[in-house]
PDB file of C-alpha atoms in Angstrom:
ATOM      1  CA  SER C 734       6.236 -30.193  -4.182  1.00 82.00           C
ATOM      2  CA  THR C 735       9.290 -29.277  -6.393  1.00 91.00           C
ATOM      3  CA  MET C 736       7.556 -26.039  -7.627  1.00 89.00           C
ATOM      4  CA  ALA C 737       6.753 -24.857  -4.210  1.00 88.00           C
ATOM      5  CA  THR C 738      10.368 -25.583  -2.942  1.00 92.00           C
ATOM      6  CA  ALA C 739      11.925 -23.793  -6.096  1.00 93.00           C
ATOM      7  CA  SER C 740       9.611 -20.813  -5.661  1.00 90.00           C
ATOM      8  CA  LYS C 741      10.645 -20.515  -1.936  1.00 90.00           C
ATOM      9  CA  THR C 742      14.361 -20.839  -2.650  1.00 93.00           C
ATOM     10  CA  LEU C 743      14.201 -18.352  -5.478  1.00 93.00           C
ATOM     11  CA  ALA C 744      12.136 -15.807  -3.083  1.00 91.00           C
ATOM     12  CA  ASP C 745      14.959 -16.539  -0.388  1.00 91.00           C
ATOM     13  CA  GLY C 746      17.710 -15.782  -2.872  1.00 93.00           C
ATOM     14  CA  ILE C 747      16.227 -12.538  -4.204  1.00 93.00           C
ATOM     15  CA  GLU C 748      15.236 -11.300  -0.674  1.00 91.00           C
ATOM     16  CA  GLY C 749      18.706 -12.271   0.609  1.00 90.00           C
ATOM     17  CA  TYR C 750      20.607 -10.385  -2.172  1.00 91.00           C
ATOM     18  CA  ALA C 751      18.298  -7.583  -3.117  1.00 93.00           C
ATOM     19  CA  PHE C 752      16.421  -6.054   0.045  1.00 92.00           C
ATOM     20  CA  SER C 753      17.272  -8.124   3.175  1.00 90.00           C
ATOM     21  CA  ASN C 754      16.597  -6.376   6.610  1.00 89.00           C
ATOM     22  CA  ASN C 755      20.219  -7.536   7.372  1.00 87.00           C
ATOM     23  CA  MET C 756      21.813  -5.382   4.776  1.00 88.00           C
ATOM     24  CA  GLU C 757      21.909  -1.884   3.461  1.00 90.00           C
ATOM     25  CA  TRP C 758      20.226  -2.174  -0.010  1.00 92.00           C
ATOM     26  CA  PHE C 759      19.697   1.624  -1.002  1.00 90.00           C
ATOM     27  CA  ASP C 760      21.520   4.868  -0.141  1.00 88.00           C
ATOM     28  CA  PHE C 761      20.788   8.646  -0.938  1.00 89.00           C
ATOM     29  CA  GLU C 762      23.094  10.760  -2.993  1.00 85.00           C
ATOM     30  CA  VAL C 763      23.133  14.491  -4.070  1.00 79.00           C
ATOM     31  CA  VAL C 764      21.997  14.700  -7.724  1.00 73.00           C
ATOM     32  CA  ASN C 765      22.979  18.455  -8.617  1.00 65.00           C
ATOM     33  CA  GLY C 766      26.549  18.085  -7.254  1.00 57.00           C
ATOM     34  CA  GLY C 767      25.688  19.722  -3.930  1.00 52.00           C
ATOM     35  CA  LYS C 768      24.908  23.061  -5.375  1.00 55.00           C
ATOM     36  CA  GLY C 769      22.114  24.927  -3.727  1.00 52.00           C
ATOM     37  CA  GLU C 770      19.313  27.157  -5.359  1.00 52.00           C
ATOM     38  CA  THR C 771      21.745  29.979  -5.613  1.00 49.00           C
ATOM     39  CA  GLY C 772      24.619  27.875  -7.171  1.00 52.00           C
ATOM     40  CA  ASN C 773      26.816  27.978  -4.268  1.00 53.00           C
ATOM     41  CA  ASP C 774      28.485  25.036  -2.847  1.00 60.00           C
ATOM     42  CA  ASN C 775      26.651  23.671   0.202  1.00 68.00           C
ATOM     43  CA  ASP C 776      28.660  22.356   3.107  1.00 77.00           C
ATOM     44  CA  PRO C 777      29.390  18.700   2.156  1.00 80.00           C
ATOM     45  CA  ARG C 778      29.585  17.621   5.711  1.00 84.00           C
ATOM     46  CA  LEU C 779      26.043  19.028   6.474  1.00 88.00           C
ATOM     47  CA  ILE C 780      24.774  17.313   3.242  1.00 87.00           C
ATOM     48  CA  ARG C 781      26.459  14.124   4.111  1.00 86.00           C
ATOM     49  CA  SER C 782      25.025  14.056   7.774  1.00 90.00           C
ATOM     50  CA  LEU C 783      21.260  14.918   6.258  1.00 90.00           C
ATOM     51  CA  LEU C 784      21.465  12.241   3.833  1.00 92.00           C
ATOM     52  CA  GLU C 785      22.741   9.643   6.500  1.00 93.00           C
ATOM     53  CA  LYS C 786      19.808  10.593   8.851  1.00 94.00           C
ATOM     54  CA  GLY C 787      17.265  10.432   6.079  1.00 93.00           C
ATOM     55  CA  ARG C 788      18.769   6.916   4.965  1.00 93.00           C
ATOM     56  CA  LYS C 789      18.627   5.725   8.359  1.00 93.00           C
ATOM     57  CA  GLY C 790      15.233   6.998   9.079  1.00 93.00           C
ATOM     58  CA  VAL C 791      13.856   5.086   5.884  1.00 93.00           C
ATOM     59  CA  TYR C 792      15.628   1.871   7.023  1.00 92.00           C
ATOM     60  CA  HIS C 793      13.987   2.310  10.465  1.00 91.00           C
ATOM     61  CA  ALA C 794      10.612   3.121   9.088  1.00 92.00           C
ATOM     62  CA  LEU C 795      10.749  -0.123   6.904  1.00 92.00           C
ATOM     63  CA  ALA C 796      11.913  -2.296   9.615  1.00 90.00           C
ATOM     64  CA  ASP C 797       9.147  -0.942  11.974  1.00 91.00           C
ATOM     65  CA  ALA C 798       6.558  -1.494   9.287  1.00 92.00           C
ATOM     66  CA  ASP C 799       5.483  -4.931   7.888  1.00 90.00           C
ATOM     67  CA  PHE C 800       7.535  -4.108   4.707  1.00 94.00           C
ATOM     68  CA  TYR C 801       9.891  -7.135   4.881  1.00 92.00           C
ATOM     69  CA  ASP C 802       7.174  -9.649   5.451  1.00 89.00           C
ATOM     70  CA  GLU C 803       4.962  -8.375   2.829  1.00 93.00           C
ATOM     71  CA  ALA C 804       7.979  -7.935   0.363  1.00 93.00           C
ATOM     72  CA  ARG C 805       8.655 -11.716   0.457  1.00 90.00           C
ATOM     73  CA  SER C 806       4.906 -12.352  -0.502  1.00 91.00           C
ATOM     74  CA  LEU C 807       5.250  -9.803  -3.499  1.00 93.00           C
ATOM     75  CA  THR C 808       8.565 -11.417  -4.426  1.00 93.00           C
ATOM     76  CA  ARG C 809       6.964 -14.858  -4.618  1.00 91.00           C
ATOM     77  CA  SER C 810       3.967 -13.672  -6.501  1.00 91.00           C
ATOM     78  CA  THR C 811       6.314 -11.679  -9.131  1.00 91.00           C
ATOM     79  CA  CYS C 812       8.500 -14.744  -9.385  1.00 89.00           C
ATOM     80  CA  ASP C 813       5.614 -17.367  -9.607  1.00 90.00           C
ATOM     81  CA  MET C 814       2.953 -15.323 -11.727  1.00 88.00           C
ATOM     82  CA  ALA C 815       5.263 -12.754 -13.438  1.00 87.00           C
ATOM     83  CA  THR C 816       3.561 -10.009 -11.540  1.00 87.00           C
ATOM     84  CA  GLY C 817       2.535  -8.839  -8.229  1.00 89.00           C
ATOM     85  CA  VAL C 818       0.695  -6.119  -6.391  1.00 91.00           C
ATOM     86  CA  MET C 819       1.760  -4.226  -3.061  1.00 92.00           C
ATOM     87  CA  THR C 820       0.049  -1.334  -1.540  1.00 90.00           C
ATOM     88  CA  MET C 821       1.023   1.103   1.092  1.00 88.00           C
ATOM     89  CA  SER C 822      -0.914   2.888   3.454  1.00 86.00           C
ATOM     90  CA  PHE C 823      -0.298   5.091   6.735  1.00 85.00           C
ATOM     91  CA  ASP C 824      -1.628   3.862  10.132  1.00 84.00           C
ATOM     92  CA  LYS C 825      -2.435   7.272  11.617  1.00 83.00           C
ATOM     93  CA  ARG C 826      -3.207   5.535  14.975  1.00 83.00           C
ATOM     94  CA  LYS C 827       0.350   3.980  15.328  1.00 87.00           C
ATOM     95  CA  SER C 828       2.038   6.494  12.999  1.00 89.00           C
ATOM     96  CA  LYS C 829       3.572   4.096  10.801  1.00 90.00           C
ATOM     97  CA  CYS C 830       3.266   2.652   7.176  1.00 91.00           C
ATOM     98  CA  ARG C 831       1.432  -0.455   6.461  1.00 91.00           C
ATOM     99  CA  TYR C 832       2.231  -2.726   3.450  1.00 93.00           C
ATOM    100  CA  THR C 833      -0.100  -5.213   1.912  1.00 92.00           C
ATOM    101  CA  THR C 834       0.598  -7.698  -0.901  1.00 93.00           C
ATOM    102  CA  ILE C 835      -2.637  -8.590  -2.670  1.00 92.00           C
ATOM    103  CA  HIS C 836      -3.268 -12.030  -4.098  1.00 92.00           C
ATOM    104  CA  LEU C 837      -3.674 -11.607  -7.953  1.00 92.00           C
ATOM    105  CA  LYS C 838      -7.332 -13.214  -7.793  1.00 93.00           C
ATOM    106  CA  ASP C 839      -8.230 -10.038  -5.504  1.00 95.00           C
ATOM    107  CA  VAL C 840      -7.053  -7.210  -7.909  1.00 94.00           C
ATOM    108  CA  LEU C 841      -7.721  -5.680 -11.057  1.00 94.00           C
ATOM    109  CA  PRO C 842      -5.167  -3.146 -12.411  1.00 92.00           C
ATOM    110  CA  ILE C 843      -6.289  -0.634 -14.808  1.00 93.00           C
ATOM    111  CA  CYS C 844      -3.912   0.908 -17.134  1.00 91.00           C
ATOM    112  CA  ASP C 845      -3.630   4.490 -18.752  1.00 88.00           C
ATOM    113  CA  GLU C 846      -3.082   5.123 -22.353  1.00 90.00           C
ATOM    114  CA  TYR C 847       0.729   4.282 -22.282  1.00 92.00           C
ATOM    115  CA  LYS C 848      -0.288   0.680 -20.709  1.00 91.00           C
ATOM    116  CA  ASP C 849       1.088   1.933 -17.274  1.00 91.00           C
ATOM    117  CA  VAL C 850      -1.012   0.787 -14.242  1.00 89.00           C
ATOM    118  CA  ASP C 851      -2.413   3.949 -12.767  1.00 91.00           C
ATOM    119  CA  SER C 852      -5.751   2.742 -11.203  1.00 93.00           C
ATOM    120  CA  LEU C 853      -6.614  -0.277  -9.015  1.00 94.00           C
ATOM    121  CA  ILE C 854      -9.712  -2.187  -8.031  1.00 96.00           C
ATOM    122  CA  ARG C 855      -8.994  -4.582  -5.020  1.00 95.00           C
ATOM    123  CA  LEU C 856     -10.880  -6.760  -2.804  1.00 96.00           C
ATOM    124  CA  VAL C 857     -10.188  -6.572   0.861  1.00 95.00           C
ATOM    125  CA  TYR C 858     -11.804  -9.140   3.363  1.00 96.00           C
ATOM    126  CA  LEU C 859     -12.813  -7.737   7.043  1.00 96.00           C
ATOM    127  CA  THR C 860     -14.644  -9.249   9.922  1.00 97.00           C
ATOM    128  CA  LYS C 861     -17.409  -7.158  11.443  1.00 95.00           C
ATOM    129  CA  LYS C 862     -14.993  -5.969  14.054  1.00 95.00           C
ATOM    130  CA  GLN C 863     -12.327  -5.002  11.629  1.00 94.00           C
ATOM    131  CA  ALA C 864     -14.804  -3.287   9.236  1.00 95.00           C
ATOM    132  CA  GLU C 865     -16.184  -1.088  12.154  1.00 93.00           C
ATOM    133  CA  ALA C 866     -12.748  -0.203  13.137  1.00 91.00           C
ATOM    134  CA  PHE C 867     -11.748   0.673   9.751  1.00 91.00           C
ATOM    135  CA  PHE C 868     -14.456   2.546   8.448  1.00 93.00           C
ATOM    136  CA  GLY C 869     -15.340   4.150  11.832  1.00 89.00           C
ATOM    137  CA  GLU C 870     -18.365   3.872  14.138  1.00 80.00           C
ATOM    138  CA  ASP C 871     -20.336   6.572  12.294  1.00 86.00           C
ATOM    139  CA  THR C 872     -20.220   4.776   9.160  1.00 90.00           C
ATOM    140  CA  GLU C 873     -23.651   3.193   8.222  1.00 91.00           C
ATOM    141  CA  MET C 874     -22.767  -0.382   7.686  1.00 92.00           C
ATOM    142  CA  PRO C 875     -24.893  -3.021   5.603  1.00 92.00           C
ATOM    143  CA  GLN C 876     -27.547  -4.560   7.705  1.00 92.00           C
ATOM    144  CA  VAL C 877     -25.964  -8.311   6.982  1.00 94.00           C
ATOM    145  CA  ILE C 878     -22.766  -6.990   8.632  1.00 94.00           C
ATOM    146  CA  LYS C 879     -24.443  -5.373  11.515  1.00 92.00           C
ATOM    147  CA  ASP C 880     -26.508  -8.635  12.216  1.00 94.00           C
ATOM    148  CA  CYS C 881     -23.739 -10.923  12.072  1.00 94.00           C
ATOM    149  CA  ALA C 882     -22.810 -12.712  15.174  1.00 94.00           C
ATOM    150  CA  LYS C 883     -19.816 -14.905  14.101  1.00 95.00           C
ATOM    151  CA  PRO C 884     -16.679 -13.084  15.057  1.00 94.00           C
ATOM    152  CA  LEU C 885     -14.463 -14.826  12.412  1.00 96.00           C
ATOM    153  CA  GLU C 886     -16.922 -14.132   9.337  1.00 96.00           C
ATOM    154  CA  LYS C 887     -15.365 -11.986   6.754  1.00 97.00           C
ATOM    155  CA  PHE C 888     -17.136  -9.714   4.387  1.00 97.00           C
ATOM    156  CA  CYS C 889     -15.778  -8.590   0.946  1.00 97.00           C
ATOM    157  CA  PHE C 890     -15.383  -4.773   0.406  1.00 97.00           C
ATOM    158  CA  VAL C 891     -14.199  -3.168  -2.790  1.00 97.00           C
ATOM    159  CA  ASN C 892     -11.680  -0.466  -2.992  1.00 96.00           C
ATOM    160  CA  PHE C 893     -11.328   1.674  -6.229  1.00 95.00           C
ATOM    161  CA  VAL C 894      -8.165   4.050  -6.219  1.00 94.00           C
ATOM    162  CA  ALA C 895      -7.289   6.020  -9.257  1.00 93.00           C
ATOM    163  CA  PRO C 896      -5.861   9.463 -10.352  1.00 93.00           C
ATOM    164  CA  VAL C 897      -8.318  12.271  -9.879  1.00 90.00           C
ATOM    165  CA  VAL C 898      -7.659  13.757 -13.218  1.00 86.00           C
ATOM    166  CA  ASN C 899      -8.875  10.454 -14.926  1.00 80.00           C
ATOM    167  CA  TRP C 900     -12.362  10.351 -13.350  1.00 81.00           C
ATOM    168  CA  ASP C 901     -15.279  12.875 -12.657  1.00 76.00           C
ATOM    169  CA  PHE C 902     -15.991  12.297  -9.100  1.00 82.00           C
ATOM    170  CA  ASN C 903     -16.505  15.061  -6.758  1.00 84.00           C
ATOM    171  CA  ILE C 904     -14.410  14.204  -3.729  1.00 88.00           C
ATOM    172  CA  LYS C 905     -12.938  17.134  -1.743  1.00 86.00           C
ATOM    173  CA  GLY C 906      -9.351  16.991  -0.637  1.00 86.00           C
ATOM    174  CA  GLU C 907      -5.819  17.758  -1.701  1.00 87.00           C
ATOM    175  CA  GLY C 908      -4.419  14.350  -2.879  1.00 87.00           C
ATOM    176  CA  ASP C 909      -3.857  13.443  -6.473  1.00 92.00           C
ATOM    177  CA  TYR C 910      -5.681  10.280  -5.982  1.00 92.00           C
ATOM    178  CA  PHE C 911      -9.114   9.233  -4.878  1.00 93.00           C
ATOM    179  CA  SER C 912      -9.946   6.192  -2.941  1.00 93.00           C
ATOM    180  CA  ILE C 913     -13.681   4.910  -2.807  1.00 95.00           C
ATOM    181  CA  TRP C 914     -14.891   1.826  -0.615  1.00 96.00           C
ATOM    182  CA  TYR C 915     -17.946  -0.282  -1.289  1.00 95.00           C
ATOM    183  CA  TYR C 916     -19.492  -3.382   0.188  1.00 96.00           C
ATOM    184  CA  GLU C 917     -19.207  -6.017  -2.332  1.00 94.00           C
ATOM    185  CA  LYS C 918     -23.025  -6.504  -2.545  1.00 92.00           C
ATOM    186  CA  ASP C 919     -23.878  -2.977  -2.405  1.00 88.00           C
ATOM    187  CA  THR C 920     -22.006  -0.815  -4.982  1.00 83.00           C
ATOM    188  CA  GLU C 921     -24.562   2.105  -5.020  1.00 85.00           C
ATOM    189  CA  LYS C 922     -23.666   3.297  -1.594  1.00 90.00           C
ATOM    190  CA  THR C 923     -20.029   4.084  -0.527  1.00 93.00           C
ATOM    191  CA  LEU C 924     -18.640   3.386   2.905  1.00 95.00           C
ATOM    192  CA  ARG C 925     -15.696   5.976   2.427  1.00 93.00           C
ATOM    193  CA  GLU C 926     -14.536   8.495  -0.015  1.00 93.00           C
ATOM    194  CA  GLU C 927     -11.211  10.210   0.343  1.00 92.00           C
ATOM    195  CA  ARG C 928      -8.518  11.990  -1.572  1.00 91.00           C
ATOM    196  CA  ILE C 929      -5.161  10.510  -0.941  1.00 87.00           C
TER     197      ILE C 929
END
């Protein structure tokens, strides 16, 4: 149990000193010296007030979301395995960000020509009810999911996220990235395609 205890202690220390929800761990500042587009000095009190409101808004959004819970999992993964993966999405229904730390066995990062990760294939496990809520009632689910009578049985879905410029998919929208969802056992048919 020494390794597990050491992992938890290290994660506690990093979280406590780097990004605890009980401390202010980042701030905003003016980069161009407070000069506007015309080169005139802006009101420093107004700038400070806007930056303070923005900072408080971000802290509130992180506390309202599940960031701190997921960041701890990410920290442990990064400390234990020297890498970790966290994704962020926006929950339109609840109007808040959702953070998810993904186990390394369920993710395949893809690098660009500079060895920077720019694309991701991840496995997401959902029950029938979760899948119907996530994909929407009008999505044609695979028959095996439709016929499932076990409320806790989970099905594996594959999500591919990548920059639009790297792939020749004709997905309409404004975002710079696309997201495609498949059922693990039927990758010929997409369940959702969107630009993000």
